[in-house]
Amino acid sequence: MEIVILLVVIAVVVIGALGGLVVGSRRRKQPPPPPSATPDITAPPAEPHVGDEAETPREEPRRTIEEVDLPDTSGAVAVEERPAAPEIEIPEPTAGRLVRLRARLSRSQNALGKGLLTLLSREHLDEDTWEEIEETLLTADVGVQPTQELVERLREHVKVLGTRTPEELRGLLRAELLTLIGPDMDRTVKTEPEASKPGIVMVVGVNGTGKTTTTGKLARVLVADGRTVVLGAADTFRAAAADQLQTWGERVGAYTVRGPEAGDPASVAFDAVKEGKEMGSDVVLIDTAGRLHTKTGLMDELGKVKRVVEKHAPLDEILLVLDATTGQNGLVQARVFAEVVDITGIVLTKLDGTAKGGIVIAVQRELGVPVKLVGLGEGPDDLAPFEPEAFVDALIGD
Ligand SMILES: Nc1nc2c(ncn2[C@@H]2O[C@H](COP(=O)(O)OP(=O)(O)O)[C@@H](O)[C@H]2O)c(=O)[nH]1
Ligand SMILES: [Mg+2]
């Protein structure tokens, strides 16, 4: 009797363990580690631990022989059931995203575009009205200098026009806003790989501005364009930051290089580029931490990350992520970061949540660097290449 009980117990344990293994292997989503993975790079998600879901299969009702459907052999060749491959998402194409997401700019549209058009349509454009126009621009964060330039030019043109039709006003405003934004600036994100090295992009900015989200979205953009991507989780301050980035990567099959928690961000960045090179990847995207409590600390850290990465090759792009809802505060941050590293492009996030679309103009003026990407939501494909014409059209409406 004891022997029978013992056998039953053993059988249950074995079945449970087997079930656990199957579940475990299905759970692995991270793409296979690169051939050269070095020990200091944290491996993809761990194997299931003892006890992990080992219980589940035991509770599943077991099918009896009578219930098993026999394969239908009358039709085509029976297809063998294979374990599901990790689900890799196909991101949306990037062309025309800003046009598609233009409704997200409705707050800026109402406050800036419509506001200005209404004011300009007044029969008498007296001093008070011009002051209101100026206020509208300043409230939308266009910035003092650009506002004065715009108002001056509008005044001149309106004088010449005499009577103004709504179409003329719209055309005028469109042209002048475009001039301020700079339609001819090169806004391509430099990610072209060269013979011996991937394109290298570093993402910097204050915590909470959307760096990790932007890095993840950018990886999707690149994958959608047919590139292979390696992510470097150089925000080693919190383990959750690396997890967040890795999750973004896994969704599109991009490998994430991580380091130990509180480890050296520069060495993670270095390893990421090394992996990118060895895997023959097209682009390496490096996410960084953005603690700003001391400027010197930040300067030291980012400066070091940059120097260490440049032992491999120069960085192609340093993107500064700014939260558009923070207004003038964002400009202060921009100044600090520009002192530390050579910013080559700006990403303005959360433009969907603000009426202050004029920040695009102000921040470009401040840094003399173009806005290259804009964030228009929390969704995975809510990052758009910045197109001045589509942006202005969205602001002033059709
Ligand atoms: N509405 C909106 N939210 C955004 C956008 N970009 C990022 N976020 C949100 O901002 C929060 C902080 O983002 P995260 O990438 O973790 O910031 P980080 O600390 O700079 O890495 C998250 O909740 C994001 O979903 C955007 O363009 N629009
Ligand atoms: Mg982050």
Coordinates of C-alpha atoms and ligand atoms in Angstrom, one line a residue:
M1 CA 0.0 0.0 0.0
E2 CA 2.8 2.5 1.0
I3 CA 4.6 1.6 -2.2
V4 CA 1.5 2.4 -4.3
I5 CA 1.1 5.8 -2.6
L6 CA 4.8 6.5 -3.1
L7 CA 4.6 5.7 -6.8
V8 CA 1.5 8.0 -7.1
V9 CA 3.4 10.8 -5.4
I10 CA 6.4 10.3 -7.7
A11 CA 4.2 10.2 -10.8
V12 CA 2.5 13.5 -9.8
V13 CA 5.8 15.2 -9.1
V14 CA 7.2 14.1 -12.5
I15 CA 4.1 15.2 -14.4
G16 CA 4.2 18.5 -12.5
A17 CA 7.8 19.1 -13.3
L18 CA 7.4 18.3 -17.0
G19 CA 4.4 20.6 -17.2
G20 CA 6.5 23.3 -15.5
L21 CA 9.3 22.9 -18.1
V22 CA 6.9 23.2 -21.0
V23 CA 5.4 26.4 -19.5
G24 CA 8.9 27.6 -18.8
S25 CA 10.1 27.2 -22.3
R26 CA 7.0 28.9 -23.7
R27 CA 7.6 31.8 -21.4
R28 CA 11.0 32.7 -22.8
K29 CA 10.5 35.6 -25.0
Q30 CA 13.9 37.3 -25.2
P31 CA 15.6 36.5 -28.5
P32 CA 18.6 34.2 -28.3
P33 CA 21.6 35.9 -26.7
P34 CA 24.3 37.1 -29.1
P35 CA 27.1 34.6 -29.8
S36 CA 29.6 36.7 -28.0
A37 CA 27.7 37.4 -24.8
T38 CA 30.3 38.2 -22.1
P39 CA 29.7 37.4 -18.4
D40 CA 29.3 41.0 -17.4
I41 CA 26.2 41.3 -19.5
T42 CA 23.1 40.2 -17.7
A43 CA 21.5 37.2 -19.3
P44 CA 17.9 37.4 -20.6
P45 CA 15.1 36.5 -18.3
A46 CA 16.0 33.7 -15.9
E47 CA 14.8 30.2 -16.2
P48 CA 11.8 29.3 -14.1
H49 CA 12.6 28.7 -10.5
V50 CA 11.7 25.8 -8.4
G51 CA 8.0 25.8 -7.8
D52 CA 7.2 28.3 -10.6
E53 CA 3.8 27.2 -11.9
A54 CA 4.8 23.6 -11.4
E55 CA 1.4 23.2 -9.8
T56 CA -0.7 24.3 -12.7
P57 CA -0.8 21.2 -14.9
R58 CA -2.0 19.1 -12.0
E59 CA -5.1 21.2 -11.7
E60 CA -5.9 20.9 -15.3
P61 CA -8.7 18.4 -16.0
R62 CA -7.1 15.5 -17.7
R63 CA -8.7 14.3 -20.9
T64 CA -9.8 10.7 -21.2
I65 CA -9.1 8.6 -24.2
E66 CA -12.7 8.9 -25.4
E67 CA -12.6 12.7 -25.5
V68 CA -9.5 12.9 -27.8
D69 CA -10.4 13.9 -31.3
L70 CA -8.7 11.9 -33.9
P71 CA -7.0 14.0 -36.7
D72 CA -9.1 14.4 -39.7
T73 CA -7.3 12.5 -42.4
S74 CA -9.9 13.0 -45.1
G75 CA -8.5 16.4 -46.2
A76 CA -5.1 17.9 -46.6
V77 CA -1.9 16.7 -45.0
A78 CA -2.1 17.1 -41.2
V79 CA 0.0 19.9 -39.9
E80 CA 2.1 19.2 -36.9
E81 CA 1.4 21.5 -34.0
R82 CA 4.5 23.5 -33.1
P83 CA 5.2 25.5 -30.0
A84 CA 4.3 29.2 -30.6
A85 CA 7.3 31.3 -31.6
P86 CA 7.9 34.5 -29.5
E87 CA 5.4 37.1 -30.7
I88 CA 7.3 39.9 -32.5
E89 CA 5.2 42.9 -33.3
I90 CA 5.3 44.6 -36.7
P91 CA 5.4 48.3 -36.0
E92 CA 3.5 50.8 -38.1
P93 CA 5.4 52.4 -40.9
T94 CA 6.7 55.8 -40.0
A95 CA 5.9 57.8 -43.1
G96 CA 3.1 60.3 -42.5
R97 CA 2.8 59.6 -38.8
L98 CA 2.6 63.2 -37.9
V99 CA -0.3 63.6 -40.3
R100 CA -2.0 60.6 -38.8
L101 CA -1.5 61.8 -35.3
R102 CA -2.4 65.5 -36.0
A103 CA -5.6 65.3 -33.9
R104 CA -3.4 64.8 -30.9
L105 CA -2.2 68.4 -31.3
S106 CA -5.7 69.7 -30.8
R107 CA -4.8 71.6 -27.6
S108 CA -2.1 73.5 -29.3
Q109 CA -4.3 74.0 -32.3
N110 CA -7.0 75.6 -30.3
A111 CA -4.7 77.8 -28.2
L112 CA -2.3 78.8 -30.8
G113 CA -3.5 78.3 -34.4
K114 CA -7.2 79.1 -34.0
G115 CA -6.5 81.8 -31.4
L116 CA -4.2 83.6 -33.8
L117 CA -6.4 83.3 -36.8
T118 CA -9.4 84.7 -34.8
L119 CA -7.4 87.6 -33.6
L120 CA -6.0 88.4 -37.1
S121 CA -9.5 88.3 -38.6
R122 CA -10.7 91.2 -36.5
E123 CA -11.8 94.1 -38.5
H124 CA -9.6 96.6 -36.8
L125 CA -6.2 95.3 -35.8
D126 CA -5.5 97.9 -33.2
E127 CA -2.7 98.0 -30.6
D128 CA -4.7 96.0 -28.1
T129 CA -5.3 93.2 -30.7
W130 CA -1.6 93.1 -31.5
E131 CA -0.9 92.8 -27.8
E132 CA -3.3 89.9 -27.6
I133 CA -1.6 88.2 -30.5
E134 CA 1.7 88.6 -28.7
E135 CA 0.3 87.2 -25.5
T136 CA -1.1 84.2 -27.4
L137 CA 2.3 83.4 -28.8
L138 CA 4.0 83.9 -25.4
T139 CA 1.4 81.7 -23.7
A140 CA 2.1 79.0 -26.2
D141 CA 5.8 79.1 -25.3
V142 CA 7.0 80.4 -28.6
G143 CA 9.5 82.5 -26.7
V144 CA 10.1 86.3 -26.5
Q145 CA 12.5 86.8 -29.4
P146 CA 10.6 84.7 -31.9
T147 CA 7.3 86.2 -30.8
Q148 CA 8.6 89.7 -31.5
E149 CA 9.9 88.7 -34.9
L150 CA 6.6 87.1 -35.9
V151 CA 4.4 89.9 -34.7
E152 CA 6.6 92.4 -36.6
R153 CA 6.4 90.5 -39.8
L154 CA 2.7 89.9 -39.5
R155 CA 2.1 93.6 -38.9
E156 CA 4.1 94.5 -42.1
H157 CA 2.2 91.9 -44.2
V158 CA -1.2 92.9 -42.9
K159 CA -0.5 96.5 -43.7
V160 CA 0.3 95.5 -47.3
L161 CA -2.7 93.3 -47.6
G162 CA -5.3 95.9 -46.7
T163 CA -8.5 93.8 -46.7
R164 CA -7.8 90.3 -45.5
T165 CA -9.7 87.2 -46.5
P166 CA -9.5 84.2 -44.1
E167 CA -7.5 82.3 -46.8
E168 CA -5.0 85.1 -47.1
L169 CA -4.6 85.2 -43.3
R170 CA -4.2 81.5 -43.0
G171 CA -1.6 81.5 -45.8
L172 CA 0.3 84.3 -44.2
L173 CA 0.3 82.8 -40.8
R174 CA 1.4 79.4 -42.2
A175 CA 4.3 80.9 -44.1
E176 CA 5.5 82.9 -41.1
L177 CA 5.3 80.1 -38.7
L178 CA 7.1 77.8 -41.1
T179 CA 9.9 80.4 -41.5
L180 CA 10.3 80.5 -37.7
I181 CA 10.4 76.7 -37.4
G182 CA 12.9 76.4 -40.2
P183 CA 11.6 74.1 -42.9
D184 CA 15.1 73.5 -44.3
M185 CA 16.8 72.1 -41.2
D186 CA 18.1 68.5 -41.5
R187 CA 15.9 66.5 -39.2
T188 CA 17.0 63.0 -40.1
V189 CA 18.0 60.9 -37.1
K190 CA 21.5 59.8 -38.0
T191 CA 21.5 56.1 -37.6
E192 CA 23.3 54.9 -40.8
P193 CA 25.7 52.1 -40.0
E194 CA 29.1 52.2 -41.6
A195 CA 31.3 49.4 -42.7
S196 CA 32.8 48.5 -39.3
K197 CA 30.3 50.0 -36.9
P198 CA 26.6 50.4 -36.2
G199 CA 24.9 53.8 -36.0
I200 CA 25.2 55.0 -32.4
V201 CA 22.5 57.0 -30.7
M202 CA 22.5 58.2 -27.1
V203 CA 19.3 59.5 -25.5
V204 CA 19.6 62.0 -22.7
G205 CA 17.3 64.1 -20.6
V206 CA 15.8 64.6 -17.1
N207 CA 13.9 61.7 -15.5
G208 CA 10.3 61.4 -16.4
T209 CA 10.6 63.3 -19.7
G210 CA 10.2 60.1 -21.7
K211 CA 13.7 58.9 -22.5
T212 CA 13.1 55.2 -22.1
T213 CA 9.7 55.3 -23.8
T214 CA 11.3 57.3 -26.7
T215 CA 14.2 54.9 -27.0
G216 CA 11.7 52.0 -27.2
K217 CA 9.6 53.8 -29.7
L218 CA 12.6 54.7 -31.8
A219 CA 13.7 51.1 -31.8
R220 CA 10.3 50.2 -33.3
V221 CA 10.7 53.0 -35.9
L222 CA 14.0 51.6 -36.9
V223 CA 12.8 48.0 -37.0
A224 CA 9.8 49.1 -39.1
D225 CA 12.4 50.5 -41.5
G226 CA 14.1 47.2 -41.7
R227 CA 17.1 47.9 -39.3
T228 CA 18.4 45.6 -36.6
V229 CA 18.8 47.3 -33.2
V230 CA 20.7 46.7 -30.0
L231 CA 19.5 48.5 -26.9
G232 CA 21.9 49.6 -24.1
A233 CA 20.2 50.1 -20.7
A234 CA 22.7 52.6 -19.3
D235 CA 20.2 53.8 -16.7
T236 CA 21.5 51.5 -14.1
F237 CA 20.1 53.5 -11.3
R238 CA 17.0 51.4 -11.0
A239 CA 16.6 47.8 -12.2
A240 CA 13.1 48.7 -13.3
A241 CA 14.5 51.1 -15.9
A242 CA 16.4 48.3 -17.6
D243 CA 13.3 46.0 -17.4
Q244 CA 11.2 48.7 -19.0
L245 CA 13.7 49.1 -21.9
Q246 CA 14.1 45.4 -22.4
T247 CA 10.3 45.0 -22.6
W248 CA 10.2 47.5 -25.4
G249 CA 13.1 45.6 -27.1
E250 CA 11.5 42.2 -26.8
R251 CA 8.3 43.4 -28.5
V252 CA 10.3 44.0 -31.7
G253 CA 13.1 41.5 -31.3
A254 CA 15.8 43.9 -30.3
Y255 CA 18.4 42.6 -27.9
T256 CA 19.0 44.6 -24.7
V257 CA 22.4 44.8 -23.0
R258 CA 22.1 45.4 -19.3
G259 CA 24.5 45.7 -16.4
P260 CA 24.2 45.1 -12.7
E261 CA 22.0 47.4 -10.8
A262 CA 23.8 50.5 -9.7
G263 CA 26.7 49.4 -12.0
D264 CA 28.7 51.7 -14.2
P265 CA 26.5 53.2 -17.0
A266 CA 29.5 53.9 -19.1
S267 CA 30.5 50.2 -19.2
V268 CA 26.9 49.2 -20.1
A269 CA 27.0 51.7 -23.0
F270 CA 30.5 50.4 -24.0
D271 CA 29.2 46.8 -24.0
A272 CA 26.1 47.7 -25.9
V273 CA 28.2 49.1 -28.8
K274 CA 30.6 46.2 -28.6
E275 CA 27.6 43.8 -28.9
G276 CA 26.1 45.9 -31.7
K277 CA 29.4 45.6 -33.6
E278 CA 29.8 41.9 -33.0
M279 CA 26.2 41.1 -33.9
G280 CA 26.5 43.2 -37.0
S281 CA 23.5 45.3 -35.9
D282 CA 22.6 48.4 -37.8
V283 CA 22.0 50.7 -34.8
V284 CA 22.7 50.8 -31.1
L285 CA 20.4 53.0 -29.0
I286 CA 21.7 53.9 -25.5
D287 CA 19.2 54.9 -22.8
T288 CA 20.7 56.9 -20.0
A289 CA 19.7 58.1 -16.5
G290 CA 18.7 61.7 -16.0
R291 CA 19.1 62.5 -12.4
L292 CA 19.7 66.2 -12.1
H293 CA 20.3 66.8 -8.5
T294 CA 23.8 67.9 -9.1
K295 CA 24.9 69.4 -12.4
T296 CA 28.5 68.2 -11.8
G297 CA 27.3 64.6 -11.1
L298 CA 25.3 64.6 -14.3
M299 CA 28.1 66.2 -16.3
D300 CA 30.6 63.6 -15.0
E301 CA 28.3 60.7 -15.8
L302 CA 27.1 61.6 -19.2
G303 CA 30.6 62.9 -20.2
K304 CA 32.0 59.6 -19.2
V305 CA 29.4 57.5 -21.1
K306 CA 30.2 59.5 -24.2
R307 CA 34.0 59.2 -23.8
V308 CA 33.8 55.5 -23.2
V309 CA 31.5 54.8 -26.1
E310 CA 33.8 56.9 -28.3
K311 CA 36.6 54.3 -27.7
H312 CA 34.6 52.3 -30.2
A313 CA 33.5 55.1 -32.6
P314 CA 32.0 58.5 -32.5
L315 CA 28.4 58.9 -31.5
D316 CA 26.2 59.7 -34.5
E317 CA 23.4 61.3 -32.6
I318 CA 22.8 62.6 -29.1
L319 CA 19.1 63.2 -28.7
L320 CA 17.8 65.4 -25.9
V321 CA 14.4 64.4 -24.7
L322 CA 12.3 67.3 -23.4
D323 CA 8.8 67.1 -21.9
A324 CA 6.8 69.8 -23.8
T325 CA 4.4 70.3 -20.9
T326 CA 7.2 71.7 -18.7
G327 CA 7.6 74.8 -20.8
Q328 CA 10.3 77.2 -19.7
N329 CA 11.6 74.6 -17.3
G330 CA 12.4 72.5 -20.3
L331 CA 14.5 75.3 -21.7
V332 CA 16.5 75.4 -18.5
Q333 CA 17.1 71.7 -18.7
A334 CA 18.1 72.0 -22.4
R335 CA 20.8 74.6 -21.5
V336 CA 22.3 72.3 -18.8
F337 CA 22.4 69.3 -21.0
A338 CA 23.8 71.3 -23.9
E339 CA 26.7 72.3 -21.7
V340 CA 27.5 68.6 -20.9
V341 CA 27.2 67.0 -24.3
D342 CA 26.8 68.1 -27.9
I343 CA 23.1 67.7 -28.5
T344 CA 22.5 66.9 -32.2
G345 CA 18.7 66.7 -32.0
I346 CA 15.7 67.3 -29.8
V347 CA 12.8 65.0 -29.1
L348 CA 9.8 66.8 -27.7
T349 CA 7.5 64.4 -25.9
K350 CA 3.9 64.8 -24.6
L351 CA 2.9 67.3 -27.2
D352 CA -0.4 65.6 -27.0
G353 CA -0.9 66.9 -23.5
T354 CA -0.2 70.6 -23.9
A355 CA -1.4 73.7 -25.5
K356 CA 2.1 75.0 -25.7
G357 CA 3.2 73.7 -29.1
G358 CA 5.2 76.9 -29.5
I359 CA 8.0 75.2 -27.5
V360 CA 9.2 73.7 -30.7
I361 CA 10.2 77.1 -31.9
A362 CA 11.7 78.3 -28.5
V363 CA 13.8 75.2 -27.9
Q364 CA 15.3 75.2 -31.4
R365 CA 16.2 78.8 -30.9
E366 CA 17.7 78.1 -27.5
L367 CA 19.9 75.3 -28.7
G368 CA 20.3 76.0 -32.4
V369 CA 19.5 72.3 -32.9
P370 CA 16.5 70.9 -34.8
V371 CA 13.5 69.1 -33.2
K372 CA 13.8 65.7 -34.9
L373 CA 11.1 63.7 -33.3
V374 CA 7.9 64.4 -31.4
G375 CA 6.0 62.2 -28.9
L376 CA 2.2 62.4 -29.3
G377 CA 1.1 59.8 -26.9
E378 CA 2.0 56.8 -24.7
G379 CA 1.2 54.2 -27.4
P380 CA 4.1 52.3 -29.0
D381 CA 3.8 54.0 -32.4
D382 CA 3.1 57.5 -31.0
L383 CA 6.5 58.9 -32.0
A384 CA 6.6 60.8 -35.2
P385 CA 9.4 62.3 -37.3
F386 CA 9.0 66.0 -37.0
E387 CA 7.8 67.6 -40.2
P388 CA 7.4 71.4 -40.1
E389 CA 4.7 71.6 -42.7
A390 CA 2.5 68.9 -41.2
F391 CA 3.0 70.5 -37.8
V392 CA 2.0 74.0 -38.9
D393 CA -1.0 72.6 -40.8
A394 CA -2.1 70.8 -37.7
L395 CA -1.8 74.0 -35.6
I396 CA -3.8 76.2 -37.9
G397 CA -6.2 73.6 -39.2
D398 CA -7.5 73.2 -42.8
Ligands
LIG1 N1 1.1 61.5 -23.2 C1 2.4 61.1 -23.4 N2 3.1 60.5 -22.5 C2 4.4 60.1 -22.7 C3 5.0 60.5 -24.0 N3 6.3 60.0 -23.9 C4 6.4 59.4 -22.7 N4 5.3 59.5 -22.0 C5 5.1 59.0 -20.6 O1 5.9 59.6 -19.7 C6 6.2 58.8 -18.6 C7 7.7 58.7 -18.4 O2 8.4 58.1 -19.4 P1 9.8 57.4 -19.3 O3 10.2 56.9 -20.7 O4 9.8 56.3 -18.3 O5 10.7 58.6 -18.9 P2 12.3 58.6 -18.5 O6 12.4 58.7 -17.0 O7 12.8 59.8 -19.1 O8 12.9 57.4 -19.1 C8 5.6 57.4 -19.0 O9 4.4 57.2 -18.3 C9 5.4 57.5 -20.5 O10 4.3 56.7 -20.9 C10 4.2 61.2 -25.0 O11 4.7 61.6 -26.0 N5 2.9 61.5 -24.6
MG2 MG 14.0 55.9 -18.2

